[in-house]
Amino acid sequence: MNIKYLLAGCFLALGLISCQETANDSAADSSDTQAEQEFQYQIDQFADLKILRYKIDGWDDLTLKEQKLVYYLTQAGLAGRDIMWAQNYRHNLAIRAALENVYTNYQGDKSSANWEAFEVYLKRVWFSNGIHHHYSNDKLKPGFDAGYLKELLAATNTELTGEAFDVIFNDADSKKVNLSKDADIVLESAINFYGPDVTEADVEAFYSGIEVDADEPIEVGLNTRLVKENGQLVEQVYKSGGMYGAAIDEIIKWLELAQGVAENPNQAKALGLLIEYYQTGSLDTWDDYAVAWVNSTEGNIDWINGFIEVYNDPKGYKGSYETIVEIKDFDMSKKMAVLSKEAQWFEDNSPLMEEHKKDSVTGVSYKTVNVAGEAGDASPSTPIGVNLPNNNWIRQKHGSKSVSLGNIINSYANAGSTGRLKEFAYDSLEIELETKYGQLADKLHTALHEVVGHASGQINPGVGTPKETLKSYKSTIEEGRADLFGLYYLMDPKLQELGLVEDWEKTGMAAYDGYIRNGLVSQLVRLELGADVEEAHMRNRQWVSAWAYEQGLEDNVIEKIVQDGKTYYNINDYQKLREIFGRLLRETQRITSEGDYEAAKALVEDYGVKVDQNLHKEVLDRNSKFTAAPYGGFVNPEIVPIMNDAGEITGFEIKQPATFESQMLDYAKRYNFLK
């Protein structure tokens, strides 16, 4: 599970407050290295997006063998880049190829508004790995008409016809993921996990008919596309020789090189099982790999690689391709290990019903890492924290790995300012608390969310998995549950006792202020006026905040204040708010443990989906004075091998890409394995 969308382009996940207000100067020369004294974090801004860089902190502390391992793993990740494009929508690769050919070959007027709109559209498509917005799931709207695109295609001898051309401009496939309670969420989602004629009922019937081991169930459907052939439902398996086989063969090639320079036998074993999984597509092997991976805890290098997160599947079966390569952050990992060690204390002292608490929280590990490369669903928009594996029986029997992506968080922080904080915070005290304690509160919330949140609680005997019982509400309930665990303990003196904060109360106050401010007000800048809340994490922040506000009305725990035409939510009683968070945590765990679909539906639909349109318009108006984009993502540093005359790698140079465009075009040329 990842918390990719807690940030959504701004540093502080608990409040949309630190987005940079103006774009930085033009990109530095491509020969710039990361040793540069004045590191340029932001290199581009367009539409609602900004593009940042990150440093590979800790690189120089690695041995040459460790650097080779990082290099091979990043190449393996990039080799599968196009899989994510194909998964997101069936026409994405054809559309991208056509747009890129136009971009690189067009010799006409590049000073027109139409050409500028074309460039922006292409960059938005690059950022989203397809033609649907990476966050809202809405289809991107080009700022030019079909006639202009036909002119560009003709001028560059580029072919793009039929449905692939028409869909750019028409209303078809308007939602990548449609979670509306009134929709057939499979048939009306453009995501390419299912054939275009497969319905929600088809999916439920197909997967309910697959028998799995009750104690150690595989993640059915994780690495397949479900289609109809001659009227029968069949799965197309992602594997060597199967679907996406050409890209998967490249992934295997680089993973085999990585296995040859593994730091220890446990790493080598895990990589061997990952290779076998890609060769066979066996989900039993995937589970064997996940067990080996979670037990491979020694060494300075780690990775995430596979078809993993199911947020993009409206039914929660299909995994999106994702890779992250990580270098251990030694100092922060020592600090965060404190939380892992105390995980059982947090479980025992939580407000959960006793029957829903785990007797033993097994193998929870948490560390801060620095990213060395990302691809697929993790790039350009990236998580800031990850907790894996997702298979619940593996988590219970073997534990999980929780990581915070330290250099990614650092880049957001260094590219930010406090303009939006001053606009949406109620008073000077709220601003002061956020400025002094907000970054630490955010880091701790990420850690608590992953370590004691996702790792906590248990499902009642005989109750199915949340994917089966809570269905389309599974993801937002789980993310809300983990958020609530973190929120409950952010206002606890235990954090100071453990040496994690200097002032637990003020840190907690900053955390609560930021969460409520974001959940009720500032995250609305990410939505178009009139839109419902669709994304799972965004929904959970709203239903948590709105439920807490309603529950505290009688005691004025959170006060709605309208001042000079501006709406604020001011917390009057932090301890009572903590009690409210605790009650909601208890309820969300009950929903999860008992598989209470109707309660999950009521919580999400009543509090997490609809938006007060008057407030939304006000927030958009207040936000309009800021030039910063509300979303951010990253280009990857380029790891360039240095070779001797014998063709052996003797070292590496780290280069930062000059522009977003240059990296996207380079990737399209070097990692174009799916035609």
mmCIF file of C-alpha atoms in Angstrom, residues 17-335:
data_model
loop_
_atom_site.group_PDB
_atom_site.id
_atom_site.type_symbol
_atom_site.label_atom_id
_atom_site.label_comp_id
_atom_site.label_asym_id
_atom_site.label_seq_id
_atom_site.Cartn_x
_atom_site.Cartn_y
_atom_site.Cartn_z
ATOM 1 C CA ILE A 17 0.219 24.510 2.168
ATOM 2 C CA SER A 18 3.740 24.349 0.859
ATOM 3 C CA CYS A 19 3.381 24.482 -2.894
ATOM 4 C CA GLN A 20 5.834 26.849 -4.486
ATOM 5 C CA GLU A 21 4.124 29.997 -5.649
ATOM 6 C CA THR A 22 6.199 30.660 -8.737
ATOM 7 C CA ALA A 23 8.084 28.429 -11.103
ATOM 8 C CA ASN A 24 11.863 28.440 -10.875
ATOM 9 C CA ASP A 25 14.066 29.780 -13.640
ATOM 10 C CA SER A 26 14.706 27.748 -16.756
ATOM 11 C CA ALA A 27 16.368 24.355 -16.447
ATOM 12 C CA ALA A 28 20.076 24.070 -15.929
ATOM 13 C CA ASP A 29 22.368 22.640 -18.578
ATOM 14 C CA SER A 30 22.093 18.874 -18.980
ATOM 15 C CA SER A 31 25.680 18.447 -17.826
ATOM 16 C CA ASP A 32 24.796 19.675 -14.343
ATOM 17 C CA THR A 33 25.652 17.078 -11.727
ATOM 18 C CA GLN A 34 24.084 16.597 -8.325
ATOM 19 C CA ALA A 35 27.239 17.934 -6.681
ATOM 20 C CA GLU A 36 26.067 21.362 -7.793
ATOM 21 C CA GLN A 37 26.104 23.791 -4.884
ATOM 22 C CA GLU A 38 22.798 25.418 -5.786
ATOM 23 C CA PHE A 39 20.597 22.448 -6.611
ATOM 24 C CA GLN A 40 17.631 23.381 -8.780
ATOM 25 C CA TYR A 41 14.642 21.429 -7.502
ATOM 26 C CA GLN A 42 11.908 22.698 -9.831
ATOM 27 C CA ILE A 43 12.494 22.652 -13.577
ATOM 28 C CA ASP A 44 9.048 23.113 -15.098
ATOM 29 C CA GLN A 45 5.446 24.071 -14.433
ATOM 30 C CA PHE A 46 2.440 23.722 -16.721
ATOM 31 C CA ALA A 47 -1.324 23.280 -16.340
ATOM 32 C CA ASP A 48 -1.841 22.039 -12.750
ATOM 33 C CA LEU A 49 1.571 20.341 -12.555
ATOM 34 C CA LYS A 50 5.120 21.122 -11.552
ATOM 35 C CA ILE A 51 8.177 19.001 -12.289
ATOM 36 C CA LEU A 52 10.856 18.564 -9.636
ATOM 37 C CA ARG A 53 14.236 16.891 -9.320
ATOM 38 C CA TYR A 54 15.600 14.816 -6.454
ATOM 39 C CA LYS A 55 19.132 13.998 -5.336
ATOM 40 C CA ILE A 56 20.248 10.408 -4.800
ATOM 41 C CA ASP A 57 21.425 10.964 -1.254
ATOM 42 C CA GLY A 58 23.837 8.308 -0.027
ATOM 43 C CA TRP A 59 25.048 7.323 -3.489
ATOM 44 C CA ASP A 60 28.698 8.155 -2.791
ATOM 45 C CA ASP A 61 28.646 5.982 0.342
ATOM 46 C CA LEU A 62 27.906 2.838 -1.692
ATOM 47 C CA THR A 63 30.505 0.407 -2.966
ATOM 48 C CA LEU A 64 30.875 -0.102 -6.720
ATOM 49 C CA LYS A 65 29.082 -3.437 -6.409
ATOM 50 C CA GLU A 66 26.173 -1.768 -4.592
ATOM 51 C CA GLN A 67 26.056 0.977 -7.230
ATOM 52 C CA LYS A 68 25.862 -1.688 -9.942
ATOM 53 C CA LEU A 69 22.940 -3.289 -8.097
ATOM 54 C CA VAL A 70 21.122 0.056 -8.016
ATOM 55 C CA TYR A 71 21.824 0.649 -11.702
ATOM 56 C CA TYR A 72 20.579 -2.768 -12.813
ATOM 57 C CA LEU A 73 17.435 -2.459 -10.705
ATOM 58 C CA THR A 74 16.605 0.992 -12.105
ATOM 59 C CA GLN A 75 17.082 -0.308 -15.652
ATOM 60 C CA ALA A 76 14.785 -3.231 -14.880
ATOM 61 C CA GLY A 77 12.162 -0.788 -13.677
ATOM 62 C CA LEU A 78 12.380 1.457 -16.714
ATOM 63 C CA ALA A 79 12.247 -1.544 -19.046
ATOM 64 C CA GLY A 80 8.623 -2.048 -17.993
ATOM 65 C CA ARG A 81 7.645 1.609 -18.213
ATOM 66 C CA ASP A 82 5.313 1.161 -21.176
ATOM 67 C CA ILE A 83 3.305 -1.495 -19.322
ATOM 68 C CA MET A 84 1.801 1.225 -17.136
ATOM 69 C CA TRP A 85 0.849 3.227 -20.209
ATOM 70 C CA ALA A 86 -0.871 0.199 -21.741
ATOM 71 C CA GLN A 87 -2.634 -0.658 -18.485
ATOM 72 C CA ASN A 88 -3.980 2.862 -18.063
ATOM 73 C CA TYR A 89 -5.805 2.879 -21.405
ATOM 74 C CA ARG A 90 -5.814 0.736 -24.508
ATOM 75 C CA HIS A 91 -4.947 3.603 -26.912
ATOM 76 C CA ASN A 92 -2.307 5.332 -24.777
ATOM 77 C CA LEU A 93 0.780 3.976 -26.522
ATOM 78 C CA ALA A 94 -0.523 4.783 -29.997
ATOM 79 C CA ILE A 95 -1.513 8.299 -28.939
ATOM 80 C CA ARG A 96 1.833 8.908 -27.220
ATOM 81 C CA ALA A 97 3.825 7.708 -30.224
ATOM 82 C CA ALA A 98 1.889 9.999 -32.535
ATOM 83 C CA LEU A 99 2.189 13.048 -30.287
ATOM 84 C CA GLU A 100 5.914 12.475 -29.762
ATOM 85 C CA ASN A 101 6.511 12.115 -33.487
ATOM 86 C CA VAL A 102 4.743 15.407 -34.087
ATOM 87 C CA TYR A 103 6.712 17.086 -31.287
ATOM 88 C CA THR A 104 10.106 15.999 -32.613
ATOM 89 C CA ASN A 105 9.464 16.476 -36.337
ATOM 90 C CA TYR A 106 7.109 19.435 -36.763
ATOM 91 C CA GLN A 107 8.808 22.287 -38.645
ATOM 92 C CA GLY A 108 5.876 24.718 -38.753
ATOM 93 C CA ASP A 109 4.905 27.710 -36.610
ATOM 94 C CA LYS A 110 5.808 27.047 -32.976
ATOM 95 C CA SER A 111 4.877 30.495 -31.725
ATOM 96 C CA SER A 112 1.100 30.026 -32.001
ATOM 97 C CA ALA A 113 -1.320 29.484 -29.140
ATOM 98 C CA ASN A 114 -2.303 26.183 -30.732
ATOM 99 C CA TRP A 115 1.262 24.865 -30.646
ATOM 100 C CA GLU A 116 1.682 25.991 -27.047
ATOM 101 C CA ALA A 117 -1.545 24.143 -26.176
ATOM 102 C CA PHE A 118 -0.236 21.063 -27.987
ATOM 103 C CA GLU A 119 2.988 21.107 -25.953
ATOM 104 C CA VAL A 120 1.085 21.447 -22.694
ATOM 105 C CA TYR A 121 -1.247 18.598 -23.627
ATOM 106 C CA LEU A 122 1.667 16.301 -24.483
ATOM 107 C CA LYS A 123 3.410 17.108 -21.201
ATOM 108 C CA ARG A 124 0.198 16.394 -19.286
ATOM 109 C CA VAL A 125 -0.124 13.061 -21.094
ATOM 110 C CA TRP A 126 3.503 12.238 -20.228
ATOM 111 C CA PHE A 127 2.923 13.088 -16.585
ATOM 112 C CA SER A 128 -0.203 10.943 -16.289
ATOM 113 C CA ASN A 129 1.173 7.972 -18.257
ATOM 114 C CA GLY A 130 -1.781 8.427 -20.563
ATOM 115 C CA ILE A 131 -4.695 10.621 -21.528
ATOM 116 C CA HIS A 132 -6.457 10.569 -18.140
ATOM 117 C CA HIS A 133 -5.517 12.852 -15.252
ATOM 118 C CA HIS A 134 -3.251 11.038 -12.801
ATOM 119 C CA TYR A 135 -5.318 12.160 -9.810
ATOM 120 C CA SER A 136 -8.877 12.978 -10.793
ATOM 121 C CA ASN A 137 -9.108 10.157 -13.403
ATOM 122 C CA ASP A 138 -10.889 12.546 -15.783
ATOM 123 C CA LYS A 139 -9.851 12.532 -19.424
ATOM 124 C CA LEU A 140 -7.472 15.380 -20.211
ATOM 125 C CA LYS A 141 -8.932 18.087 -22.425
ATOM 126 C CA PRO A 142 -6.668 19.428 -25.188
ATOM 127 C CA GLY A 143 -6.545 23.175 -25.711
ATOM 128 C CA PHE A 144 -6.689 22.746 -29.492
ATOM 129 C CA ASP A 145 -9.262 21.236 -31.827
ATOM 130 C CA ALA A 146 -9.249 18.118 -33.973
ATOM 131 C CA GLY A 147 -8.555 20.118 -37.115
ATOM 132 C CA TYR A 148 -5.273 21.442 -35.733
ATOM 133 C CA LEU A 149 -4.112 17.973 -34.708
ATOM 134 C CA LYS A 150 -4.912 16.683 -38.210
ATOM 135 C CA GLU A 151 -2.718 19.482 -39.616
ATOM 136 C CA LEU A 152 0.150 18.455 -37.326
ATOM 137 C CA LEU A 153 -0.218 14.789 -38.194
ATOM 138 C CA ALA A 154 -0.239 15.514 -41.913
ATOM 139 C CA ALA A 155 2.767 17.850 -41.665
ATOM 140 C CA THR A 156 4.840 15.153 -39.958
ATOM 141 C CA ASN A 157 3.547 12.093 -41.838
ATOM 142 C CA THR A 158 2.198 10.731 -38.569
ATOM 143 C CA GLU A 159 -0.617 8.200 -38.483
ATOM 144 C CA LEU A 160 -3.300 8.330 -35.816
ATOM 145 C CA THR A 161 -6.784 7.416 -36.975
ATOM 146 C CA GLY A 162 -10.072 5.934 -35.894
ATOM 147 C CA GLU A 163 -10.990 5.568 -32.246
ATOM 148 C CA ALA A 164 -7.460 6.458 -31.058
ATOM 149 C CA PHE A 165 -7.777 9.871 -32.724
ATOM 150 C CA ASP A 166 -11.422 10.510 -31.934
ATOM 151 C CA VAL A 167 -11.154 9.728 -28.223
ATOM 152 C CA ILE A 168 -8.843 12.697 -27.665
ATOM 153 C CA PHE A 169 -11.731 15.036 -28.445
ATOM 154 C CA ASN A 170 -14.996 13.176 -27.782
ATOM 155 C CA ASP A 171 -16.743 12.131 -24.561
ATOM 156 C CA ALA A 172 -15.966 8.417 -24.784
ATOM 157 C CA ASP A 173 -13.955 6.756 -21.993
ATOM 158 C CA SER A 174 -14.205 9.934 -19.951
ATOM 159 C CA LYS A 175 -13.124 8.316 -16.644
ATOM 160 C CA LYS A 176 -10.088 6.115 -16.174
ATOM 161 C CA VAL A 177 -11.625 4.785 -12.952
ATOM 162 C CA ASN A 178 -15.333 5.373 -12.356
ATOM 163 C CA LEU A 179 -16.388 4.641 -8.768
ATOM 164 C CA SER A 180 -19.843 6.171 -8.926
ATOM 165 C CA LYS A 181 -22.408 4.100 -7.035
ATOM 166 C CA ASP A 182 -24.751 4.531 -10.004
ATOM 167 C CA ALA A 183 -22.303 3.206 -12.620
ATOM 168 C CA ASP A 184 -21.236 -0.194 -13.840
ATOM 169 C CA ILE A 185 -17.789 0.593 -12.497
ATOM 170 C CA VAL A 186 -16.027 -1.898 -14.763
ATOM 171 C CA LEU A 187 -17.859 -1.210 -18.015
ATOM 172 C CA GLU A 188 -17.701 2.562 -17.480
ATOM 173 C CA SER A 189 -14.011 2.720 -16.496
ATOM 174 C CA ALA A 190 -11.458 3.257 -19.267
ATOM 175 C CA ILE A 191 -8.700 1.410 -17.399
ATOM 176 C CA ASN A 192 -7.347 -1.427 -19.537
ATOM 177 C CA PHE A 193 -7.595 -4.233 -16.980
ATOM 178 C CA TYR A 194 -10.738 -5.601 -18.613
ATOM 179 C CA GLY A 195 -11.997 -6.076 -22.124
ATOM 180 C CA PRO A 196 -14.301 -3.289 -23.342
ATOM 181 C CA ASP A 197 -17.372 -5.547 -23.076
ATOM 182 C CA VAL A 198 -16.653 -6.971 -19.595
ATOM 183 C CA THR A 199 -19.124 -5.888 -16.902
ATOM 184 C CA GLU A 200 -18.963 -5.607 -13.143
ATOM 185 C CA ALA A 201 -21.194 -8.663 -12.842
ATOM 186 C CA ASP A 202 -18.817 -10.608 -15.113
ATOM 187 C CA VAL A 203 -15.875 -9.760 -12.874
ATOM 188 C CA GLU A 204 -17.688 -10.706 -9.682
ATOM 189 C CA ALA A 205 -18.892 -13.990 -11.119
ATOM 190 C CA PHE A 206 -15.500 -14.914 -12.545
ATOM 191 C CA TYR A 207 -13.424 -14.262 -9.439
ATOM 192 C CA SER A 208 -15.962 -15.563 -6.957
ATOM 193 C CA GLY A 209 -15.738 -18.859 -8.812
ATOM 194 C CA ILE A 210 -12.006 -19.255 -8.207
ATOM 195 C CA GLU A 211 -11.197 -21.376 -5.176
ATOM 196 C CA VAL A 212 -8.175 -20.309 -3.141
ATOM 197 C CA ASP A 213 -6.504 -21.550 0.021
ATOM 198 C CA ALA A 214 -8.526 -20.043 2.870
ATOM 199 C CA ASP A 215 -5.431 -19.545 5.039
ATOM 200 C CA GLU A 216 -2.977 -18.389 2.377
ATOM 201 C CA PRO A 217 -5.029 -16.998 -0.524
ATOM 202 C CA ILE A 218 -3.280 -15.771 -3.641
ATOM 203 C CA GLU A 219 -4.172 -12.324 -4.993
ATOM 204 C CA VAL A 220 -6.422 -13.605 -7.769
ATOM 205 C CA GLY A 221 -6.382 -11.552 -10.939
ATOM 206 C CA LEU A 222 -3.409 -9.430 -9.863
ATOM 207 C CA ASN A 223 -1.344 -9.880 -13.034
ATOM 208 C CA THR A 224 -3.937 -10.503 -15.720
ATOM 209 C CA ARG A 225 -6.330 -8.780 -18.082
ATOM 210 C CA LEU A 226 -9.837 -10.291 -18.075
ATOM 211 C CA VAL A 227 -11.444 -10.422 -21.512
ATOM 212 C CA LYS A 228 -14.162 -12.238 -23.411
ATOM 213 C CA GLU A 229 -13.139 -14.679 -26.135
ATOM 214 C CA ASN A 230 -15.958 -16.358 -28.024
ATOM 215 C CA GLY A 231 -18.297 -15.274 -25.247
ATOM 216 C CA GLN A 232 -16.167 -16.862 -22.503
ATOM 217 C CA LEU A 233 -14.239 -14.965 -19.842
ATOM 218 C CA VAL A 234 -10.503 -15.691 -19.964
ATOM 219 C CA GLU A 235 -7.417 -14.134 -18.405
ATOM 220 C CA GLN A 236 -4.477 -12.820 -20.399
ATOM 221 C CA VAL A 237 -1.465 -13.290 -18.102
ATOM 222 C CA TYR A 238 1.345 -10.735 -17.816
ATOM 223 C CA LYS A 239 4.489 -12.857 -18.260
ATOM 224 C CA SER A 240 7.342 -13.742 -20.571
ATOM 225 C CA GLY A 241 5.717 -15.056 -23.721
ATOM 226 C CA GLY A 242 2.363 -13.675 -22.610
ATOM 227 C CA MET A 243 0.803 -10.241 -22.357
ATOM 228 C CA TYR A 244 3.458 -7.487 -22.206
ATOM 229 C CA GLY A 245 6.024 -10.255 -22.790
ATOM 230 C CA ALA A 246 8.504 -8.140 -24.785
ATOM 231 C CA ALA A 247 8.859 -5.621 -21.947
ATOM 232 C CA ILE A 248 8.880 -8.356 -19.306
ATOM 233 C CA ASP A 249 11.772 -10.107 -21.066
ATOM 234 C CA GLU A 250 13.771 -6.876 -20.744
ATOM 235 C CA ILE A 251 12.857 -6.638 -17.074
ATOM 236 C CA ILE A 252 14.089 -10.207 -16.573
ATOM 237 C CA LYS A 253 17.383 -9.428 -18.336
ATOM 238 C CA TRP A 254 18.219 -6.619 -15.933
ATOM 239 C CA LEU A 255 16.970 -8.502 -12.879
ATOM 240 C CA GLU A 256 19.340 -11.350 -13.723
ATOM 241 C CA LEU A 257 22.229 -8.867 -13.777
ATOM 242 C CA ALA A 258 21.022 -7.478 -10.439
ATOM 243 C CA GLN A 259 20.892 -10.969 -8.948
ATOM 244 C CA GLY A 260 24.548 -11.398 -9.882
ATOM 245 C CA VAL A 261 25.586 -8.460 -7.677
ATOM 246 C CA ALA A 262 23.133 -9.005 -4.817
ATOM 247 C CA GLU A 263 24.413 -7.924 -1.400
ATOM 248 C CA ASN A 264 23.591 -11.218 0.298
ATOM 249 C CA PRO A 265 21.970 -14.628 -0.303
ATOM 250 C CA ASN A 266 18.527 -13.473 0.870
ATOM 251 C CA GLN A 267 18.498 -10.682 -1.710
ATOM 252 C CA ALA A 268 19.627 -13.097 -4.404
ATOM 253 C CA LYS A 269 16.887 -15.562 -3.454
ATOM 254 C CA ALA A 270 14.196 -12.864 -3.605
ATOM 255 C CA LEU A 271 15.426 -11.632 -6.988
ATOM 256 C CA GLY A 272 15.472 -15.197 -8.285
ATOM 257 C CA LEU A 273 11.833 -15.688 -7.301
ATOM 258 C CA LEU A 274 10.882 -12.363 -8.875
ATOM 259 C CA ILE A 275 12.511 -13.498 -12.111
ATOM 260 C CA GLU A 276 10.646 -16.815 -11.931
ATOM 261 C CA TYR A 277 7.373 -14.967 -11.351
ATOM 262 C CA TYR A 278 7.901 -12.839 -14.469
ATOM 263 C CA GLN A 279 8.778 -15.966 -16.432
ATOM 264 C CA THR A 280 5.724 -17.968 -15.361
ATOM 265 C CA GLY A 281 3.096 -15.476 -14.201
ATOM 266 C CA SER A 282 2.415 -17.789 -11.231
ATOM 267 C CA LEU A 283 0.750 -16.030 -8.301
ATOM 268 C CA ASP A 284 1.991 -18.769 -5.986
ATOM 269 C CA THR A 285 5.503 -17.756 -7.011
ATOM 270 C CA TRP A 286 4.555 -14.120 -6.453
ATOM 271 C CA ASP A 287 3.638 -14.988 -2.866
ATOM 272 C CA ASP A 288 6.882 -16.942 -2.438
ATOM 273 C CA TYR A 289 8.735 -13.884 -3.722
ATOM 274 C CA ALA A 290 6.841 -11.549 -1.376
ATOM 275 C CA VAL A 291 7.731 -13.734 1.613
ATOM 276 C CA ALA A 292 11.387 -13.845 0.590
ATOM 277 C CA TRP A 293 11.411 -10.106 -0.072
ATOM 278 C CA VAL A 294 9.846 -9.126 3.249
ATOM 279 C CA ASN A 295 12.360 -11.348 5.050
ATOM 280 C CA SER A 296 15.285 -9.838 3.148
ATOM 281 C CA THR A 297 16.058 -7.035 5.574
ATOM 282 C CA GLU A 298 19.855 -6.874 5.471
ATOM 283 C CA GLY A 299 21.777 -4.722 3.046
ATOM 284 C CA ASN A 300 21.772 -1.114 1.957
ATOM 285 C CA ILE A 301 19.694 -1.533 -1.214
ATOM 286 C CA ASP A 302 16.043 -2.511 -1.590
ATOM 287 C CA TRP A 303 13.433 -2.362 -4.309
ATOM 288 C CA ILE A 304 9.761 -2.519 -5.148
ATOM 289 C CA ASN A 305 8.956 -4.197 -8.450
ATOM 290 C CA GLY A 306 5.849 -5.820 -9.832
ATOM 291 C CA PHE A 307 2.122 -5.461 -10.425
ATOM 292 C CA ILE A 308 1.288 -4.136 -7.001
ATOM 293 C CA GLU A 309 -1.252 -1.449 -6.102
ATOM 294 C CA VAL A 310 -4.890 -2.079 -7.046
ATOM 295 C CA TYR A 311 -6.187 1.498 -6.719
ATOM 296 C CA ASN A 312 -6.575 1.772 -10.494
ATOM 297 C CA ASP A 313 -8.912 -1.222 -10.638
ATOM 298 C CA PRO A 314 -12.484 -0.290 -9.695
ATOM 299 C CA LYS A 315 -12.907 -3.858 -8.395
ATOM 300 C CA GLY A 316 -9.572 -3.959 -6.590
ATOM 301 C CA TYR A 317 -8.055 -7.055 -8.244
ATOM 302 C CA LYS A 318 -5.593 -5.808 -10.850
ATOM 303 C CA GLY A 319 -2.137 -4.547 -9.935
ATOM 304 C CA SER A 320 -0.521 -1.588 -11.680
ATOM 305 C CA TYR A 321 3.115 -1.930 -12.759
ATOM 306 C CA GLU A 322 5.364 -0.076 -10.341
ATOM 307 C CA THR A 323 9.046 0.066 -9.442
ATOM 308 C CA ILE A 324 11.051 2.021 -6.882
ATOM 309 C CA VAL A 325 14.760 1.474 -6.172
ATOM 310 C CA GLU A 326 15.869 2.498 -2.686
ATOM 311 C CA ILE A 327 19.056 3.260 -0.771
ATOM 312 C CA LYS A 328 18.888 3.130 3.012
ATOM 313 C CA ASP A 329 18.916 6.462 4.889
ATOM 314 C CA PHE A 330 20.926 5.320 7.880
ATOM 315 C CA ASP A 331 20.229 8.192 10.293
ATOM 316 C CA MET A 332 16.459 8.444 9.805
ATOM 317 C CA SER A 333 16.048 4.687 9.739
ATOM 318 C CA LYS A 334 17.471 4.448 13.258
ATOM 319 C CA LYS A 335 14.934 6.989 14.484
#
